[in-house]
Amino acid sequence: MLNDFLVRAGLAGLGVSLAAGALGPFVVWRRMAYFGDAMAHAAILGVALSLGFEISIFVGVFFAALLVAALFLTLTRRAQTSDSALGVIAHSALAFGLVAVAMSAGPRVNVESYLFGDILTVSRGDLALIWSVAAVVAAWLVWRWQALVTWVLSPDLAETSGYNTRAEELGLILALALVVAVGIKAVGALLITALLIIPAASARPHVKTPEAMIALSLGFGALAAVAGLQGALWLDTPAGPSIVCAAALAFAASTLFAKLRGR
């Protein structure tokens, strides 16, 4: 069954969407959307590192995402505002990454496949890596659920409850870096943040508990993956952007439904 590239693409899209959908609510709650965007932009720099040092794309992108996180934490501790620091890091990493890829790899490398993804070329190895990361993210969320929810609600309450808020923040950063690293093959560096934000934003008006928001966000993410791939087949459009378009349409429908309900 896994010899069929369409099956592999569907499973890959589903795996990335579920991993991103599980973390998305925390990104929305902590207002880290721009931070996720900066990590995603740095993925291109990670691609350049991978090509230059002949290592796995996943390893290079993961390292670059962690580098962005370290730079962000350093700059914000030195009186830089978080939005300006992220703006500098995100656009600089993307620009340097594109230049480095062009210089090191020559014309044979299709940069667009890293920017917008190429889910139809996902291999069995890629698929195993995607679902392994999804499993790690799920296990981490189950393990740290109470601490994470308390931290999201009130960092001060989390501190007084005995939780290490710095450790929870670093754990979330590591999880985001993993999802960005595996998502670059499916939807690309410029679109992975959309899968972190849009399903969670779609779920938010309809839930009252963190658990319900995670569950509904996973549902919206899975719907976007399946509908987007199906739409790409029907319309002969790029798969990665089609998945994000499906997520955006679901968000529009969710928002309209919430307004009709008076929520």
PDB file of C-alpha atoms in Angstrom:
ATOM      1  CA  MET A   1       0.000   0.000   0.000  1.00  0.00           C
ATOM      2  CA  LEU A   2       2.815   2.409   0.831  1.00  0.00           C
ATOM      3  CA  ASN A   3       4.167   1.997  -2.697  1.00  0.00           C
ATOM      4  CA  ASP A   4       1.376   4.311  -3.868  1.00  0.00           C
ATOM      5  CA  PHE A   5       2.737   7.864  -3.747  1.00  0.00           C
ATOM      6  CA  LEU A   6      -0.768   9.259  -3.205  1.00  0.00           C
ATOM      7  CA  VAL A   7      -1.226   7.133  -0.089  1.00  0.00           C
ATOM      8  CA  ARG A   8       2.148   8.274   1.230  1.00  0.00           C
ATOM      9  CA  ALA A   9       1.247  11.900   0.494  1.00  0.00           C
ATOM     10  CA  GLY A  10      -2.083  11.547   2.305  1.00  0.00           C
ATOM     11  CA  LEU A  11      -0.499   9.936   5.358  1.00  0.00           C
ATOM     12  CA  ALA A  12       2.255  12.553   5.402  1.00  0.00           C
ATOM     13  CA  GLY A  13      -0.218  15.427   5.206  1.00  0.00           C
ATOM     14  CA  LEU A  14      -2.310  13.863   7.933  1.00  0.00           C
ATOM     15  CA  GLY A  15       0.710  13.322  10.194  1.00  0.00           C
ATOM     16  CA  VAL A  16       2.004  16.875   9.821  1.00  0.00           C
ATOM     17  CA  SER A  17      -1.471  18.358  10.244  1.00  0.00           C
ATOM     18  CA  LEU A  18      -2.109  16.379  13.434  1.00  0.00           C
ATOM     19  CA  ALA A  19       1.267  17.295  14.952  1.00  0.00           C
ATOM     20  CA  ALA A  20       0.784  20.966  14.067  1.00  0.00           C
ATOM     21  CA  GLY A  21      -2.860  20.911  15.165  1.00  0.00           C
ATOM     22  CA  ALA A  22      -1.878  19.577  18.582  1.00  0.00           C
ATOM     23  CA  LEU A  23       0.644  22.381  19.170  1.00  0.00           C
ATOM     24  CA  GLY A  24      -1.403  25.099  17.486  1.00  0.00           C
ATOM     25  CA  PRO A  25      -3.600  25.925  20.500  1.00  0.00           C
ATOM     26  CA  PHE A  26      -0.523  26.620  22.616  1.00  0.00           C
ATOM     27  CA  VAL A  27       0.852  28.887  19.884  1.00  0.00           C
ATOM     28  CA  VAL A  28      -2.466  30.758  19.826  1.00  0.00           C
ATOM     29  CA  TRP A  29      -2.831  30.914  23.615  1.00  0.00           C
ATOM     30  CA  ARG A  30       0.724  32.192  24.139  1.00  0.00           C
ATOM     31  CA  ARG A  31       0.524  34.521  21.110  1.00  0.00           C
ATOM     32  CA  MET A  32       3.556  32.863  19.538  1.00  0.00           C
ATOM     33  CA  ALA A  33       2.362  32.970  15.932  1.00  0.00           C
ATOM     34  CA  TYR A  34       5.141  35.300  14.823  1.00  0.00           C
ATOM     35  CA  PHE A  35       7.670  33.173  16.696  1.00  0.00           C
ATOM     36  CA  GLY A  36       6.532  30.098  14.769  1.00  0.00           C
ATOM     37  CA  ASP A  37       6.789  32.090  11.565  1.00  0.00           C
ATOM     38  CA  ALA A  38      10.393  33.037  12.385  1.00  0.00           C
ATOM     39  CA  MET A  39      11.271  29.386  13.000  1.00  0.00           C
ATOM     40  CA  ALA A  40       9.668  28.399   9.710  1.00  0.00           C
ATOM     41  CA  HIS A  41      11.574  31.081   7.791  1.00  0.00           C
ATOM     42  CA  ALA A  42      14.792  29.797   9.322  1.00  0.00           C
ATOM     43  CA  ALA A  43      14.058  26.412   7.763  1.00  0.00           C
ATOM     44  CA  ILE A  44      15.557  27.613   4.483  1.00  0.00           C
ATOM     45  CA  LEU A  45      18.779  28.430   6.326  1.00  0.00           C
ATOM     46  CA  GLY A  46      18.616  24.905   7.710  1.00  0.00           C
ATOM     47  CA  VAL A  47      18.305  23.551   4.173  1.00  0.00           C
ATOM     48  CA  ALA A  48      21.451  25.449   3.217  1.00  0.00           C
ATOM     49  CA  LEU A  49      23.291  23.988   6.215  1.00  0.00           C
ATOM     50  CA  SER A  50      22.130  20.510   5.233  1.00  0.00           C
ATOM     51  CA  LEU A  51      23.359  20.909   1.669  1.00  0.00           C
ATOM     52  CA  GLY A  52      26.652  22.470   2.741  1.00  0.00           C
ATOM     53  CA  PHE A  53      27.504  19.830   5.355  1.00  0.00           C
ATOM     54  CA  GLU A  54      25.791  16.945   3.525  1.00  0.00           C
ATOM     55  CA  ILE A  55      23.527  16.051   6.435  1.00  0.00           C
ATOM     56  CA  SER A  56      19.832  15.240   6.670  1.00  0.00           C
ATOM     57  CA  ILE A  57      17.451  18.069   5.782  1.00  0.00           C
ATOM     58  CA  PHE A  58      15.540  17.286   8.965  1.00  0.00           C
ATOM     59  CA  VAL A  59      18.667  17.728  11.120  1.00  0.00           C
ATOM     60  CA  GLY A  60      19.672  20.968   9.408  1.00  0.00           C
ATOM     61  CA  VAL A  61      16.217  22.530   9.681  1.00  0.00           C
ATOM     62  CA  PHE A  62      15.827  21.419  13.304  1.00  0.00           C
ATOM     63  CA  PHE A  63      19.196  22.970  14.174  1.00  0.00           C
ATOM     64  CA  ALA A  64      18.300  26.234  12.396  1.00  0.00           C
ATOM     65  CA  ALA A  65      14.965  26.422  14.222  1.00  0.00           C
ATOM     66  CA  LEU A  66      16.739  25.996  17.553  1.00  0.00           C
ATOM     67  CA  LEU A  67      19.234  28.687  16.542  1.00  0.00           C
ATOM     68  CA  VAL A  68      16.362  31.094  15.910  1.00  0.00           C
ATOM     69  CA  ALA A  69      14.899  30.277  19.315  1.00  0.00           C
ATOM     70  CA  ALA A  70      18.253  30.935  21.001  1.00  0.00           C
ATOM     71  CA  LEU A  71      18.701  34.236  19.166  1.00  0.00           C
ATOM     72  CA  PHE A  72      15.185  35.312  20.084  1.00  0.00           C
ATOM     73  CA  LEU A  73      15.648  34.553  23.771  1.00  0.00           C
ATOM     74  CA  THR A  74      19.019  36.355  23.769  1.00  0.00           C
ATOM     75  CA  LEU A  75      17.725  39.475  22.018  1.00  0.00           C
ATOM     76  CA  THR A  76      14.596  39.807  24.133  1.00  0.00           C
ATOM     77  CA  ARG A  77      16.678  39.587  27.286  1.00  0.00           C
ATOM     78  CA  ARG A  78      18.725  42.526  26.042  1.00  0.00           C
ATOM     79  CA  ALA A  79      15.827  44.982  25.906  1.00  0.00           C
ATOM     80  CA  GLN A  80      14.820  44.314  22.298  1.00  0.00           C
ATOM     81  CA  THR A  81      11.046  44.126  21.886  1.00  0.00           C
ATOM     82  CA  SER A  82       9.887  40.676  20.884  1.00  0.00           C
ATOM     83  CA  ASP A  83       8.180  41.741  17.639  1.00  0.00           C
ATOM     84  CA  SER A  84      11.193  43.681  16.353  1.00  0.00           C
ATOM     85  CA  ALA A  85      13.567  40.866  17.336  1.00  0.00           C
ATOM     86  CA  LEU A  86      11.424  38.299  15.536  1.00  0.00           C
ATOM     87  CA  GLY A  87      11.121  40.540  12.495  1.00  0.00           C
ATOM     88  CA  VAL A  88      14.886  40.870  12.202  1.00  0.00           C
ATOM     89  CA  ILE A  89      15.484  37.154  12.767  1.00  0.00           C
ATOM     90  CA  ALA A  90      12.732  35.859  10.469  1.00  0.00           C
ATOM     91  CA  HIS A  91      13.509  37.927   7.409  1.00  0.00           C
ATOM     92  CA  SER A  92      17.273  37.754   7.849  1.00  0.00           C
ATOM     93  CA  ALA A  93      17.214  33.959   8.199  1.00  0.00           C
ATOM     94  CA  LEU A  94      15.024  33.593   5.104  1.00  0.00           C
ATOM     95  CA  ALA A  95      17.196  35.911   3.018  1.00  0.00           C
ATOM     96  CA  PHE A  96      20.501  34.377   4.105  1.00  0.00           C
ATOM     97  CA  GLY A  97      19.045  30.921   3.617  1.00  0.00           C
ATOM     98  CA  LEU A  98      17.923  31.614   0.048  1.00  0.00           C
ATOM     99  CA  VAL A  99      21.294  33.145  -0.823  1.00  0.00           C
ATOM    100  CA  ALA A 100      23.178  30.249   0.776  1.00  0.00           C
ATOM    101  CA  VAL A 101      21.085  27.638  -1.039  1.00  0.00           C
ATOM    102  CA  ALA A 102      21.659  29.386  -4.353  1.00  0.00           C
ATOM    103  CA  MET A 103      25.416  29.610  -3.764  1.00  0.00           C
ATOM    104  CA  SER A 104      26.002  26.112  -2.435  1.00  0.00           C
ATOM    105  CA  ALA A 105      23.638  23.972  -4.430  1.00  0.00           C
ATOM    106  CA  GLY A 106      23.599  25.366  -7.934  1.00  0.00           C
ATOM    107  CA  PRO A 107      20.599  25.498 -10.281  1.00  0.00           C
ATOM    108  CA  ARG A 108      19.617  21.844  -9.829  1.00  0.00           C
ATOM    109  CA  VAL A 109      18.021  22.466  -6.421  1.00  0.00           C
ATOM    110  CA  ASN A 110      14.362  23.464  -6.601  1.00  0.00           C
ATOM    111  CA  VAL A 111      14.063  26.115  -3.884  1.00  0.00           C
ATOM    112  CA  GLU A 112      10.297  26.259  -4.367  1.00  0.00           C
ATOM    113  CA  SER A 113       9.976  22.698  -3.077  1.00  0.00           C
ATOM    114  CA  TYR A 114      11.416  23.882   0.246  1.00  0.00           C
ATOM    115  CA  LEU A 115       9.338  27.056   0.308  1.00  0.00           C
ATOM    116  CA  PHE A 116       5.985  25.471  -0.577  1.00  0.00           C
ATOM    117  CA  GLY A 117       6.601  21.771   0.009  1.00  0.00           C
ATOM    118  CA  ASP A 118       6.543  18.763  -2.300  1.00  0.00           C
ATOM    119  CA  ILE A 119       4.365  16.275  -0.484  1.00  0.00           C
ATOM    120  CA  LEU A 120       3.942  14.014  -3.519  1.00  0.00           C
ATOM    121  CA  THR A 121       7.642  13.036  -3.285  1.00  0.00           C
ATOM    122  CA  VAL A 122       7.450  11.875   0.330  1.00  0.00           C
ATOM    123  CA  SER A 123       9.312   8.585   0.810  1.00  0.00           C
ATOM    124  CA  ARG A 124       8.692   5.778   3.277  1.00  0.00           C
ATOM    125  CA  GLY A 125      11.542   7.136   5.387  1.00  0.00           C
ATOM    126  CA  ASP A 126       9.988  10.607   5.392  1.00  0.00           C
ATOM    127  CA  LEU A 127       6.667   9.110   6.386  1.00  0.00           C
ATOM    128  CA  ALA A 128       8.207   7.202   9.285  1.00  0.00           C
ATOM    129  CA  LEU A 129       9.936  10.370  10.483  1.00  0.00           C
ATOM    130  CA  ILE A 130       6.751  12.463  10.270  1.00  0.00           C
ATOM    131  CA  TRP A 131       4.694  10.003  12.292  1.00  0.00           C
ATOM    132  CA  SER A 132       7.523   9.483  14.779  1.00  0.00           C
ATOM    133  CA  VAL A 133       7.563  13.224  15.442  1.00  0.00           C
ATOM    134  CA  ALA A 134       3.768  13.248  15.740  1.00  0.00           C
ATOM    135  CA  ALA A 135       4.007  10.445  18.309  1.00  0.00           C
ATOM    136  CA  VAL A 136       6.722  12.275  20.261  1.00  0.00           C
ATOM    137  CA  VAL A 137       4.641  15.468  20.310  1.00  0.00           C
ATOM    138  CA  ALA A 138       1.566  13.564  21.477  1.00  0.00           C
ATOM    139  CA  ALA A 139       3.505  11.773  24.225  1.00  0.00           C
ATOM    140  CA  TRP A 140       5.063  15.030  25.413  1.00  0.00           C
ATOM    141  CA  LEU A 141       1.677  16.768  25.553  1.00  0.00           C
ATOM    142  CA  VAL A 142       0.157  13.943  27.583  1.00  0.00           C
ATOM    143  CA  TRP A 143       3.143  13.960  29.941  1.00  0.00           C
ATOM    144  CA  ARG A 144       3.273  17.724  30.475  1.00  0.00           C
ATOM    145  CA  TRP A 145      -0.411  18.556  30.001  1.00  0.00           C
ATOM    146  CA  GLN A 146      -1.207  19.905  33.455  1.00  0.00           C
ATOM    147  CA  ALA A 147       1.978  21.971  33.636  1.00  0.00           C
ATOM    148  CA  LEU A 148       1.473  23.377  30.138  1.00  0.00           C
ATOM    149  CA  VAL A 149      -2.158  24.344  30.708  1.00  0.00           C
ATOM    150  CA  THR A 150      -1.292  25.997  34.030  1.00  0.00           C
ATOM    151  CA  TRP A 151       1.562  27.893  32.386  1.00  0.00           C
ATOM    152  CA  VAL A 152      -0.713  29.049  29.567  1.00  0.00           C
ATOM    153  CA  LEU A 153      -3.388  30.253  31.992  1.00  0.00           C
ATOM    154  CA  SER A 154      -0.975  32.048  34.320  1.00  0.00           C
ATOM    155  CA  PRO A 155       2.830  31.828  34.468  1.00  0.00           C
ATOM    156  CA  ASP A 156       2.694  33.142  38.036  1.00  0.00           C
ATOM    157  CA  LEU A 157       0.248  30.405  39.052  1.00  0.00           C
ATOM    158  CA  ALA A 158       2.488  27.831  37.375  1.00  0.00           C
ATOM    159  CA  GLU A 159       5.488  29.084  39.380  1.00  0.00           C
ATOM    160  CA  THR A 160       3.615  28.971  42.672  1.00  0.00           C
ATOM    161  CA  SER A 161       2.368  25.469  41.793  1.00  0.00           C
ATOM    162  CA  GLY A 162       5.961  24.305  41.547  1.00  0.00           C
ATOM    163  CA  TYR A 163       6.257  24.109  37.762  1.00  0.00           C
ATOM    164  CA  ASN A 164       9.367  25.347  35.973  1.00  0.00           C
ATOM    165  CA  THR A 165       7.916  27.770  33.429  1.00  0.00           C
ATOM    166  CA  ARG A 166      11.246  28.139  31.636  1.00  0.00           C
ATOM    167  CA  ALA A 167      11.380  24.370  31.123  1.00  0.00           C
ATOM    168  CA  GLU A 168       7.811  24.320  29.778  1.00  0.00           C
ATOM    169  CA  GLU A 169       8.630  27.134  27.353  1.00  0.00           C
ATOM    170  CA  LEU A 170      11.764  25.346  26.144  1.00  0.00           C
ATOM    171  CA  GLY A 171       9.788  22.136  25.733  1.00  0.00           C
ATOM    172  CA  LEU A 172       7.246  23.924  23.547  1.00  0.00           C
ATOM    173  CA  ILE A 173      10.056  25.477  21.501  1.00  0.00           C
ATOM    174  CA  LEU A 174      11.645  22.056  20.930  1.00  0.00           C
ATOM    175  CA  ALA A 175       8.300  20.585  19.895  1.00  0.00           C
ATOM    176  CA  LEU A 176       7.707  23.446  17.458  1.00  0.00           C
ATOM    177  CA  ALA A 177      11.190  22.984  15.993  1.00  0.00           C
ATOM    178  CA  LEU A 178      10.467  19.287  15.403  1.00  0.00           C
ATOM    179  CA  VAL A 179       7.182  20.032  13.634  1.00  0.00           C
ATOM    180  CA  VAL A 180       8.754  22.723  11.469  1.00  0.00           C
ATOM    181  CA  ALA A 181      11.584  20.345  10.540  1.00  0.00           C
ATOM    182  CA  VAL A 182       9.259  17.568   9.357  1.00  0.00           C
ATOM    183  CA  GLY A 183       6.693  19.939   7.866  1.00  0.00           C
ATOM    184  CA  ILE A 184       9.075  21.449   5.326  1.00  0.00           C
ATOM    185  CA  LYS A 185       8.739  18.373   3.070  1.00  0.00           C
ATOM    186  CA  ALA A 186       4.941  18.385   3.199  1.00  0.00           C
ATOM    187  CA  VAL A 187       3.903  22.043   3.003  1.00  0.00           C
ATOM    188  CA  GLY A 188       7.163  24.005   2.941  1.00  0.00           C
ATOM    189  CA  ALA A 189       8.786  26.676   5.059  1.00  0.00           C
ATOM    190  CA  LEU A 190       6.351  29.445   4.152  1.00  0.00           C
ATOM    191  CA  LEU A 191       3.202  27.448   4.903  1.00  0.00           C
ATOM    192  CA  ILE A 192       3.921  25.288   7.967  1.00  0.00           C
ATOM    193  CA  THR A 193       3.026  28.156  10.309  1.00  0.00           C
ATOM    194  CA  ALA A 194      -0.433  28.229   8.739  1.00  0.00           C
ATOM    195  CA  LEU A 195      -1.060  24.663   9.905  1.00  0.00           C
ATOM    196  CA  LEU A 196      -0.005  25.672  13.408  1.00  0.00           C
ATOM    197  CA  ILE A 197      -2.358  28.654  13.576  1.00  0.00           C
ATOM    198  CA  ILE A 198      -5.385  28.185  11.319  1.00  0.00           C
ATOM    199  CA  PRO A 199      -6.836  24.916  12.757  1.00  0.00           C
ATOM    200  CA  ALA A 200      -6.443  26.246  16.305  1.00  0.00           C
ATOM    201  CA  ALA A 201      -8.019  29.578  15.361  1.00  0.00           C
ATOM    202  CA  SER A 202     -10.870  27.694  13.674  1.00  0.00           C
ATOM    203  CA  ALA A 203     -11.512  25.678  16.827  1.00  0.00           C
ATOM    204  CA  ARG A 204     -11.301  28.524  19.326  1.00  0.00           C
ATOM    205  CA  PRO A 205     -14.828  30.031  18.985  1.00  0.00           C
ATOM    206  CA  HIS A 206     -16.544  26.676  19.555  1.00  0.00           C
ATOM    207  CA  VAL A 207     -14.889  25.326  22.714  1.00  0.00           C
ATOM    208  CA  LYS A 208     -14.772  26.086  26.411  1.00  0.00           C
ATOM    209  CA  THR A 209     -11.950  23.837  27.630  1.00  0.00           C
ATOM    210  CA  PRO A 210      -8.310  23.326  26.569  1.00  0.00           C
ATOM    211  CA  GLU A 211      -8.956  19.627  25.937  1.00  0.00           C
ATOM    212  CA  ALA A 212     -11.848  20.408  23.597  1.00  0.00           C
ATOM    213  CA  MET A 213      -9.768  22.964  21.716  1.00  0.00           C
ATOM    214  CA  ILE A 214      -6.965  20.453  21.153  1.00  0.00           C
ATOM    215  CA  ALA A 215      -9.457  17.839  19.919  1.00  0.00           C
ATOM    216  CA  LEU A 216     -11.247  20.228  17.554  1.00  0.00           C
ATOM    217  CA  SER A 217      -7.959  21.664  16.311  1.00  0.00           C
ATOM    218  CA  LEU A 218      -6.830  18.138  15.428  1.00  0.00           C
ATOM    219  CA  GLY A 219     -10.092  17.654  13.558  1.00  0.00           C
ATOM    220  CA  PHE A 220      -9.668  20.836  11.548  1.00  0.00           C
ATOM    221  CA  GLY A 221      -6.053  19.917  10.776  1.00  0.00           C
ATOM    222  CA  ALA A 222      -6.992  16.469   9.530  1.00  0.00           C
ATOM    223  CA  LEU A 223      -9.836  17.926   7.457  1.00  0.00           C
ATOM    224  CA  ALA A 224      -7.457  20.424   5.849  1.00  0.00           C
ATOM    225  CA  ALA A 225      -4.971  17.687   4.917  1.00  0.00           C
ATOM    226  CA  VAL A 226      -7.555  15.389   3.333  1.00  0.00           C
ATOM    227  CA  ALA A 227      -9.590  18.118   1.613  1.00  0.00           C
ATOM    228  CA  GLY A 228      -6.489  19.963   0.420  1.00  0.00           C
ATOM    229  CA  LEU A 229      -4.963  16.892  -1.198  1.00  0.00           C
ATOM    230  CA  GLN A 230      -8.270  15.968  -2.799  1.00  0.00           C
ATOM    231  CA  GLY A 231      -8.637  19.507  -4.120  1.00  0.00           C
ATOM    232  CA  ALA A 232      -5.094  19.419  -5.489  1.00  0.00           C
ATOM    233  CA  LEU A 233      -5.948  16.246  -7.434  1.00  0.00           C
ATOM    234  CA  TRP A 234      -9.177  17.689  -8.817  1.00  0.00           C
ATOM    235  CA  LEU A 235      -7.796  21.110  -9.735  1.00  0.00           C
ATOM    236  CA  ASP A 236      -4.199  20.089 -10.560  1.00  0.00           C
ATOM    237  CA  THR A 237      -2.805  22.616  -8.065  1.00  0.00           C
ATOM    238  CA  PRO A 238       0.234  22.429  -5.727  1.00  0.00           C
ATOM    239  CA  ALA A 239      -0.542  20.142  -2.805  1.00  0.00           C
ATOM    240  CA  GLY A 240       1.017  22.172   0.018  1.00  0.00           C
ATOM    241  CA  PRO A 241      -0.748  25.456  -0.770  1.00  0.00           C
ATOM    242  CA  SER A 242      -3.972  23.529  -1.439  1.00  0.00           C
ATOM    243  CA  ILE A 243      -3.884  22.099   2.103  1.00  0.00           C
ATOM    244  CA  VAL A 244      -3.491  25.591   3.537  1.00  0.00           C
ATOM    245  CA  CYS A 245      -6.306  26.872   1.311  1.00  0.00           C
ATOM    246  CA  ALA A 246      -8.553  24.116   2.659  1.00  0.00           C
ATOM    247  CA  ALA A 247      -7.614  25.134   6.208  1.00  0.00           C
ATOM    248  CA  ALA A 248      -8.413  28.773   5.393  1.00  0.00           C
ATOM    249  CA  LEU A 249     -11.817  27.852   3.957  1.00  0.00           C
ATOM    250  CA  ALA A 250     -12.553  25.820   7.072  1.00  0.00           C
ATOM    251  CA  PHE A 251     -11.603  28.840   9.192  1.00  0.00           C
ATOM    252  CA  ALA A 252     -13.958  31.055   7.187  1.00  0.00           C
ATOM    253  CA  ALA A 253     -16.797  28.559   7.618  1.00  0.00           C
ATOM    254  CA  SER A 254     -16.037  28.209  11.327  1.00  0.00           C
ATOM    255  CA  THR A 255     -16.034  31.974  11.844  1.00  0.00           C
ATOM    256  CA  LEU A 256     -19.315  32.393   9.959  1.00  0.00           C
ATOM    257  CA  PHE A 257     -20.934  29.583  11.932  1.00  0.00           C
ATOM    258  CA  ALA A 258     -19.753  31.130  15.214  1.00  0.00           C
ATOM    259  CA  LYS A 259     -21.255  34.490  14.239  1.00  0.00           C
ATOM    260  CA  LEU A 260     -24.551  32.879  13.304  1.00  0.00           C
ATOM    261  CA  ARG A 261     -24.604  31.230  16.740  1.00  0.00           C
ATOM    262  CA  GLY A 262     -23.798  34.534  18.378  1.00  0.00           C
ATOM    263  CA  ARG A 263     -20.496  33.315  19.820  1.00  0.00           C
TER     264      ARG A 263
END
